[in-house]
Coordinates of C-alpha atoms in Angstrom, one line a residue:
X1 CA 61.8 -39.1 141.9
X2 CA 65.3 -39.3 141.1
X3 CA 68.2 -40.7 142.8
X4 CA 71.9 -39.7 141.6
X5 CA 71.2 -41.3 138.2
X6 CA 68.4 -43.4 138.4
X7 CA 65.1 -42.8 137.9
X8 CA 62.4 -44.9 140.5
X9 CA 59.2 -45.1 139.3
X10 CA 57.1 -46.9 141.8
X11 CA 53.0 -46.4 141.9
X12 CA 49.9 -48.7 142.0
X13 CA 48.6 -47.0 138.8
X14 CA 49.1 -46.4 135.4
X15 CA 50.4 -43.1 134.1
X16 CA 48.1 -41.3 131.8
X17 CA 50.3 -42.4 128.4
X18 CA 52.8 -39.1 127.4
X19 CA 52.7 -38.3 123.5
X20 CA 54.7 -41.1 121.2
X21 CA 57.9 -40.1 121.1
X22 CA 60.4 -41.5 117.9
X23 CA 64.1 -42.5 118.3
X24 CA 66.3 -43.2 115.3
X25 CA 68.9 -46.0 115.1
X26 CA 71.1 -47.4 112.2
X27 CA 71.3 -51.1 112.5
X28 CA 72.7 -53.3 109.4
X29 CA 73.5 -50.6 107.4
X30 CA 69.7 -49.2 107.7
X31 CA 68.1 -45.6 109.4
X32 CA 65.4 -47.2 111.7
X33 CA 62.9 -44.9 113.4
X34 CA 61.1 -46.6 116.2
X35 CA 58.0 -45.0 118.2
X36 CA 57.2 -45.6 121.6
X37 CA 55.3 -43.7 124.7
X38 CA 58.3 -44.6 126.9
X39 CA 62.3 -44.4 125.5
X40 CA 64.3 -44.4 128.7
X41 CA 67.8 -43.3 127.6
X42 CA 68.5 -43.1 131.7
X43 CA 68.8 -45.9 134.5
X44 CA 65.4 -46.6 135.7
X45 CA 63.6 -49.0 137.9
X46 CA 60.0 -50.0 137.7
X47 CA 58.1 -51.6 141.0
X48 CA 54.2 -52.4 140.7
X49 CA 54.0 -50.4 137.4
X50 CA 51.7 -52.1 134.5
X51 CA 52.5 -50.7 130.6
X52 CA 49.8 -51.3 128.4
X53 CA 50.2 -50.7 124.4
X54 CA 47.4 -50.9 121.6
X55 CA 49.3 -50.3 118.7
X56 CA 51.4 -52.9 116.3
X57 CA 53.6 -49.9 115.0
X58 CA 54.9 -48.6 118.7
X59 CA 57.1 -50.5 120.8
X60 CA 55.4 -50.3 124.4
X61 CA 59.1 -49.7 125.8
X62 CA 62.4 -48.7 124.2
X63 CA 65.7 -48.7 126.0
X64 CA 68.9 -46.6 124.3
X65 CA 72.0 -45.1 124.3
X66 CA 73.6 -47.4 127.2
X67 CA 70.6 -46.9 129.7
X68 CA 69.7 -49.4 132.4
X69 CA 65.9 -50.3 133.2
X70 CA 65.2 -52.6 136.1
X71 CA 61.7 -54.0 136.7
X72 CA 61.1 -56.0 140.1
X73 CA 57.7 -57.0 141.5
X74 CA 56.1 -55.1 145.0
X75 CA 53.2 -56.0 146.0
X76 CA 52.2 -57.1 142.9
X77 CA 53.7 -58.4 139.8
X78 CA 54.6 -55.7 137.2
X79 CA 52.4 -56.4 133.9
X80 CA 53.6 -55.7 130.5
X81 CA 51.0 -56.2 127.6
X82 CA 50.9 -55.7 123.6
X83 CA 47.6 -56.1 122.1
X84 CA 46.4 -55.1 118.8
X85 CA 43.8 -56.0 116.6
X86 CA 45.4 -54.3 113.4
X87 CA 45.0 -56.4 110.5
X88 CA 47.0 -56.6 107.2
X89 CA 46.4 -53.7 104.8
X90 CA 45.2 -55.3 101.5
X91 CA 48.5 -54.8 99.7
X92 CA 50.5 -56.4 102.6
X93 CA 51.0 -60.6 102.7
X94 CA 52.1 -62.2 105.7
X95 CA 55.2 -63.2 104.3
X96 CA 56.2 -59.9 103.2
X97 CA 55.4 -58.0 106.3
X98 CA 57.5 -61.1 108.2
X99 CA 60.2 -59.9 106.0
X100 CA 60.1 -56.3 106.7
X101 CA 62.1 -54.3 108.6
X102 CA 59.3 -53.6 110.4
X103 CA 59.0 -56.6 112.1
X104 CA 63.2 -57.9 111.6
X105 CA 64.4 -54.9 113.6
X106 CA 62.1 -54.9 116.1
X107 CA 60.1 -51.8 115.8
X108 CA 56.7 -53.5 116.2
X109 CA 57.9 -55.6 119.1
X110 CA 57.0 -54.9 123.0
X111 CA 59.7 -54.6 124.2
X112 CA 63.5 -53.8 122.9
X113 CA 66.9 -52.3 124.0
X114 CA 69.3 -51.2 121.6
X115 CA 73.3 -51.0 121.9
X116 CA 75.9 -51.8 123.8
X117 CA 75.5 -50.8 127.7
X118 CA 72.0 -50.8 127.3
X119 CA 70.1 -53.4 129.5
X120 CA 66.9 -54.6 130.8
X121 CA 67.2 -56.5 134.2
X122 CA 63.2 -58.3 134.6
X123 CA 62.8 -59.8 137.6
X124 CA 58.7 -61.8 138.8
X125 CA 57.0 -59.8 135.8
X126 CA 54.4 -61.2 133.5
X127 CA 54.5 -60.3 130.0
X128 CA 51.8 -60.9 127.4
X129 CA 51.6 -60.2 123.5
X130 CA 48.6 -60.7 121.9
X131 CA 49.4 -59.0 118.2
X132 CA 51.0 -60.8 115.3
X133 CA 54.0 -59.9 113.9
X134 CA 55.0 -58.4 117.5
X135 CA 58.0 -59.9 119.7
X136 CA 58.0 -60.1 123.0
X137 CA 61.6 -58.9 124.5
X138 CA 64.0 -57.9 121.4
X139 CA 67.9 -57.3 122.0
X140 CA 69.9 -55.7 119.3
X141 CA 73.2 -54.0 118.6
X142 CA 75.0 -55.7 121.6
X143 CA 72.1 -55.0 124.3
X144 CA 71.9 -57.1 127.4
X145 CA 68.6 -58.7 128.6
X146 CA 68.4 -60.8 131.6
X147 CA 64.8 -62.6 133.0
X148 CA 64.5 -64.3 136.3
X149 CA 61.0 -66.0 137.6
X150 CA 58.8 -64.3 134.4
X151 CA 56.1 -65.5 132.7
X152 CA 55.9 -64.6 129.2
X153 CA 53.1 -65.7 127.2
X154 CA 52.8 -64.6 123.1
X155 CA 49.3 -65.6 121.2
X156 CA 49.5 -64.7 117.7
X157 CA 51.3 -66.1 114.7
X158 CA 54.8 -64.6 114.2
X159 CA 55.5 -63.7 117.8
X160 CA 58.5 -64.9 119.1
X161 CA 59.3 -64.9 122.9
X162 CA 63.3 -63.4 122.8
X163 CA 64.8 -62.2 120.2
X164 CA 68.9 -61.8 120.5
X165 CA 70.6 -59.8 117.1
X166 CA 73.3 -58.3 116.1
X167 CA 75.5 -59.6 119.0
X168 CA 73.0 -59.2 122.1
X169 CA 73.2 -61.4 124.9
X170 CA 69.8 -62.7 126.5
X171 CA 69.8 -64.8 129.6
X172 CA 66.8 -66.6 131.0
X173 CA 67.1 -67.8 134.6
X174 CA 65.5 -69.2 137.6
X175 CA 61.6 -70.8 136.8
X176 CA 60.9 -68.3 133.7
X177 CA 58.1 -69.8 131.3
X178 CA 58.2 -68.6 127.5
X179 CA 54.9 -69.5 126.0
X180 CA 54.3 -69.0 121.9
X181 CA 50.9 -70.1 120.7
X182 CA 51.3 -68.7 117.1
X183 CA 52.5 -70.2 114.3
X184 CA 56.1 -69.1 113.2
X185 CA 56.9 -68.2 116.7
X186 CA 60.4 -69.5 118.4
X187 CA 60.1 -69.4 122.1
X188 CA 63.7 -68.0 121.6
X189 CA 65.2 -66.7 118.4
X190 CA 69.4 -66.1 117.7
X191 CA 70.2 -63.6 114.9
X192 CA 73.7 -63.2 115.3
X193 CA 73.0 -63.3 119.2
X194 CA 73.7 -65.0 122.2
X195 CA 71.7 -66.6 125.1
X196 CA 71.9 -68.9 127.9
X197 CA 68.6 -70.3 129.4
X198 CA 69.1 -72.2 132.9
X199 CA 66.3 -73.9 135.1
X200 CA 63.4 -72.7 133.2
X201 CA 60.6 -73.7 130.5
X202 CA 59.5 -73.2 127.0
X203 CA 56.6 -74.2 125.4
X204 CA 54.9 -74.2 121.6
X205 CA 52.0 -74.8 120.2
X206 CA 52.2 -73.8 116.7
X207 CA 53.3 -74.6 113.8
X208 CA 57.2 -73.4 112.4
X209 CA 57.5 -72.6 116.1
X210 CA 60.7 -74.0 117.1
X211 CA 61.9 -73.9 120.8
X212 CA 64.6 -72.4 119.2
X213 CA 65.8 -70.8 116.2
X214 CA 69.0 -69.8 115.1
X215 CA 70.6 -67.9 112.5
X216 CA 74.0 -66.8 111.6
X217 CA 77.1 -66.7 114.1
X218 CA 76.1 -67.7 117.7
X219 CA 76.5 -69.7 120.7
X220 CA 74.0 -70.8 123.7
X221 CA 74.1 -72.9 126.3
X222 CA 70.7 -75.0 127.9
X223 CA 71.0 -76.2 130.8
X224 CA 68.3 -77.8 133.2
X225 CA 65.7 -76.8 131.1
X226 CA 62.1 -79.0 130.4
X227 CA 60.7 -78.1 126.8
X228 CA 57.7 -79.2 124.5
X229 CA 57.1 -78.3 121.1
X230 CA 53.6 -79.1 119.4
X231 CA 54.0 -79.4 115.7
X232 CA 57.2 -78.0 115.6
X233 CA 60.6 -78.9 115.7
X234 CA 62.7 -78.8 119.1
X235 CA 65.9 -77.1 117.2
X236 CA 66.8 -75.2 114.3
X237 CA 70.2 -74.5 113.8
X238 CA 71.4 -72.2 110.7
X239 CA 74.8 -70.9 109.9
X240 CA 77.6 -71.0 112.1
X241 CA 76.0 -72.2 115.5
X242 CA 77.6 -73.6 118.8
X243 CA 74.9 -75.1 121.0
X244 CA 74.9 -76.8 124.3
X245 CA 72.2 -78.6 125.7
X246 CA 72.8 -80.0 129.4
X247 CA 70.8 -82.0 131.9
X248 CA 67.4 -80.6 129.7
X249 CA 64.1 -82.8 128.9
X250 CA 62.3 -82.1 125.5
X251 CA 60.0 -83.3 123.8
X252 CA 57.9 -83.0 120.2
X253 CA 54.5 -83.6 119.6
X254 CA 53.5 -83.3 116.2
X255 CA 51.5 -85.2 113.1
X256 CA 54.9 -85.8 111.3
X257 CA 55.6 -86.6 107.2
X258 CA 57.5 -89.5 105.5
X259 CA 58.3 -87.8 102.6
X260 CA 61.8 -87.8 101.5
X261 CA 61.1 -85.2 99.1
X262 CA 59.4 -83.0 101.6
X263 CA 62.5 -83.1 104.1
X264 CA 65.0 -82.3 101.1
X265 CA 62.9 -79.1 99.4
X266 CA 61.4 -78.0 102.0
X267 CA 63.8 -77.0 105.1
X268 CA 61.1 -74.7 106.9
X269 CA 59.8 -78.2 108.5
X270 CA 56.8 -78.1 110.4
X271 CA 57.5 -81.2 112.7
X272 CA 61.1 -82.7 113.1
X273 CA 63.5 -82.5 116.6
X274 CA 66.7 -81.0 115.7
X275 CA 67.5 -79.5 112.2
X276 CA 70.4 -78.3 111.0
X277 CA 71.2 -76.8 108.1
X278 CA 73.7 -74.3 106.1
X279 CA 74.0 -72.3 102.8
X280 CA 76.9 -71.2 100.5
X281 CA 77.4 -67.8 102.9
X282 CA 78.8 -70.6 105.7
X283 CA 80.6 -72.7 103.4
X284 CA 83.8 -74.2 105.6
X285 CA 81.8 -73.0 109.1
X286 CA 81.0 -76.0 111.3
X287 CA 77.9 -76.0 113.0
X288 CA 78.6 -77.6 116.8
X289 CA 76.0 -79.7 118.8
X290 CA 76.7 -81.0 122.1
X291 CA 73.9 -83.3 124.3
X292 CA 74.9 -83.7 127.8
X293 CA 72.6 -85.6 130.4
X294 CA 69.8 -85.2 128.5
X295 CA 66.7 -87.0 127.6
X296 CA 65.1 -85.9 123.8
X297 CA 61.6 -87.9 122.9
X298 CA 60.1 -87.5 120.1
X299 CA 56.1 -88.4 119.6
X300 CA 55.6 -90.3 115.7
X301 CA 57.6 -92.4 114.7
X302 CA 57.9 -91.1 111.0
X303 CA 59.9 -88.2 112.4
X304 CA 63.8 -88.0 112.5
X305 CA 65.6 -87.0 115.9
X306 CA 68.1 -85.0 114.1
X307 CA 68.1 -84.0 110.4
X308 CA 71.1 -82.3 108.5
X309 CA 71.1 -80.5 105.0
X310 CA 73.7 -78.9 103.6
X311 CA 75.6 -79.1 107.2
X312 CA 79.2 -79.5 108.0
X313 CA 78.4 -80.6 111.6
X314 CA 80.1 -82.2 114.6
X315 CA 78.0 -83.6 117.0
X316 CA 78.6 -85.1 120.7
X317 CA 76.3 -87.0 123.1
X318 CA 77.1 -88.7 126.4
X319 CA 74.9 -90.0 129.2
X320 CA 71.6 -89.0 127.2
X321 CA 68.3 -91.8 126.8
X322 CA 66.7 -91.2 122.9
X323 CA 62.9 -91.9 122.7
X324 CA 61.9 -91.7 119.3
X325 CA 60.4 -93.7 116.1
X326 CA 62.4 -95.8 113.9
X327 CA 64.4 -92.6 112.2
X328 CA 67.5 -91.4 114.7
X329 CA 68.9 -89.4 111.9
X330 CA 68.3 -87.8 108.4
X331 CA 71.4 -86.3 106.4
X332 CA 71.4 -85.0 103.0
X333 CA 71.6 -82.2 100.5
X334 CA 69.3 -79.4 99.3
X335 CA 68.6 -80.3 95.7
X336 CA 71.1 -78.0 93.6
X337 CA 72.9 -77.1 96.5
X338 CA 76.5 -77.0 96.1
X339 CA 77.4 -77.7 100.1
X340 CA 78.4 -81.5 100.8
X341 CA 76.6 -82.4 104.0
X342 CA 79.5 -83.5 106.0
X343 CA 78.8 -85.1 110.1
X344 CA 80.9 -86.4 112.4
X345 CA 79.1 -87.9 115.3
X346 CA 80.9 -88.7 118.7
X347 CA 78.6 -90.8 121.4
X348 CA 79.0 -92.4 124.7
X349 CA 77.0 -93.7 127.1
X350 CA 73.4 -93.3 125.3
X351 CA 70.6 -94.9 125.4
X352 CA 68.2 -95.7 122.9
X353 CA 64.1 -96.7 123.3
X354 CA 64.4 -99.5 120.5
X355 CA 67.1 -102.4 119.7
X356 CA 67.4 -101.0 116.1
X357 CA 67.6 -97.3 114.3
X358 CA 67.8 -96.5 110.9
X359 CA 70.1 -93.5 109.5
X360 CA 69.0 -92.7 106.5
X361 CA 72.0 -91.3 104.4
X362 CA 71.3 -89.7 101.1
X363 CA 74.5 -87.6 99.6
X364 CA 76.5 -87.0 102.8
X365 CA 79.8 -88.0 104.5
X366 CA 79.0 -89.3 108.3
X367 CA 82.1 -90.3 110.4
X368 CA 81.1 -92.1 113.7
X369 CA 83.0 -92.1 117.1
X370 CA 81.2 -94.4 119.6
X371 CA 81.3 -97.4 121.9
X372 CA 80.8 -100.6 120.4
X373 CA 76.9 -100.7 121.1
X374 CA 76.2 -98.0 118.2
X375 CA 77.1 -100.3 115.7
X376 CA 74.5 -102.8 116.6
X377 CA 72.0 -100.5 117.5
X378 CA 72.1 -98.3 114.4
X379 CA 71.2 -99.5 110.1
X380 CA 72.3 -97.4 107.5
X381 CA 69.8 -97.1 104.7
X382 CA 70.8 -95.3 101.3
X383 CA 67.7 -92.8 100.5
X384 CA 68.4 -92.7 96.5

């Protein structure tokens, strides 16, 4: 039935699917045409409704052209699953399907509103993607997506949990869980996006699965959240990015290299806790990094807590314990990279889990600000 302008949808059952219907966007300059039994382009609320979607190429639900969909739980909580078997075609890699604009845009995802106005309001639903190369809840073009008291849960490799582009906002509130078990699968990822994630939780298990990702020109602020990455890194930070991180608890679990070599070539790290990096596009950018009440532990000892490459980087820490190995910090550059890794460092009241940490400093600039305890709690070790 419909109310003024809102459609309410409330039933016990599933609807027999309608025909796939397409909707066309242009997003970076590119004609997108995205296929999905259900493109609401009206305000809509869903109680005790379950969507269920077998195919990698459909989006299970679309939201356009400034509409609103609610969903709420009734009696029981609203389910939203993606699962497909599909396998690659022959002529597909992994790597370049990750880079298509299949899977960068969205239209293979489960979920995704497009534009400014449009927004998706998801209150005590549960939300399951079990197909690779599928996100779970995609924002793009300025769309708004807000998640209170949600589960979401994504099983396959390249499979991230949120994805906020092209200057979307995401907020996660109030006891959500964002679960990736696939490799190459951010709980949260920031293309150009922003998000805020209060009183929640995110977990990863595979590797090249960050907590969270970023790229490009972005801020978000964590506070009060409890994290744990397996094999993966805690933060990446690319580009232009202002992060907060207040009153949160993380932690990494991971096997962990020593290999200068491997940190300096290789920037896609498997295991690490915060990295942040830059390229020639964000030459003169500074990439912001403030650690408030915090604690940040990190598993092997061969792992640094923070790692900067090619990074022009202010970072500030007050009233926040360090538990980590012997390496608190690695700055350098990229080999042939033309950036000058450039930090300065501002610290009070820390705490750290030995008497002694290394930085190890290979061709950077780091400028410290602290209380007089740094200085005896911290070597600096030339890496040639």
């Amino acid at each position: 039935m419909t109310i003024g302008k809102i459609l309410i949808i409330t039933t016990m059952f599933l609807f027999v699917s309608p025909d796939i219907q397409s909707y066309t966007e242009t997003i970076d300059d590119k004609e997108l045409t995205y296929y999905s039994k259900y493109i609401l382009d009206e305000d809509t609320l869903f109680n005790e409704y379950d969507f269920i979607c077998n195919s990698l190429n459909e989006v299970n639900i679309l939201v356009v052209k400034g509409a609103k969909l609610t969903i709420y739980p009734g009696r029981n909580i609203s389910k939203i699953v993606k699962a497909s078997s599909r396998s690659l075609l022959e002529e597909e890699s992994e790597e370049d399907f990750s880079n298509s604009d299949n899977y960068k845009y969205g239209l293979t995802a489960n979920i995704v509103a497009i534009g400014e106005g449009s927004q998706i309001h998801i209150n005590g639903a549960t939300i399951i993607v079990d197909c690779p190369f599928s996100d779970a809840i995609v924002a793009l073009k300025g769309a708004r997506i807000i998640i209170k008291n949600t589960t979401i849960i994504t099983k396959q490799k390249y499979s991230k949990g949120l994805v906020s582009a092209f200057y979307s906002y995401v907020e996660v509130l109030d006891k959500t869980s964002i679960r990736t078990e696939g490799d190459f699968s951010p709980c949260i990822e920031l293309k150009n996006g922003y998000a805020d994630a209060t009183s929640s939780y995110l977990y990863s298990i595979g590797e090249g699965s960050s907590l969270i990702r970023t790229f490009g020109e972005l801020e978000t602020n964590l506070f009060s959240l409890i994290g744990n990455a397996t094999n993966s890194q805690l933060l990446v930070l690319f580009g232009n990015s202002k992060v907060g991180i207040y009153d949160c608890d993380f932690t990494v679990v991971g096997k962990g290299v020593n290999n200068a070599d491997y940190y300096k070539n290789d920037i896609n790290l498997n295991n690490g806790g915060i990295i942040l990096y830059q390229n020639e596009d964000y030459e003169g950018y500074v990439c912001e990094l403030n650690i408030f009440n915090s604690k940040l532990y990190i598993q092997n000892s061969e792992i640094p807590l923070i790692s900067c490459f090619d990074a022009e980087t202010t970072i500030t820490v007050d009233n926040t314990n360090f538990d980590f190995g012997k390496i608190f910090m690695r700055a350098d550059m990229i080999e042939n990279s033309k950036i000058e890794t450039k930090i300065e460092i501002t610290m009070r009241n820390f705490s750290f889990n030995e008497t002694k940490q290394i930085i190890q400093v290979g061709d950077s600039n780091i400028d410290y600000h602290a209380d007089e305890r740094l200085l005896e709690k911290i070597q600096f070790i030339k890496q040639e």
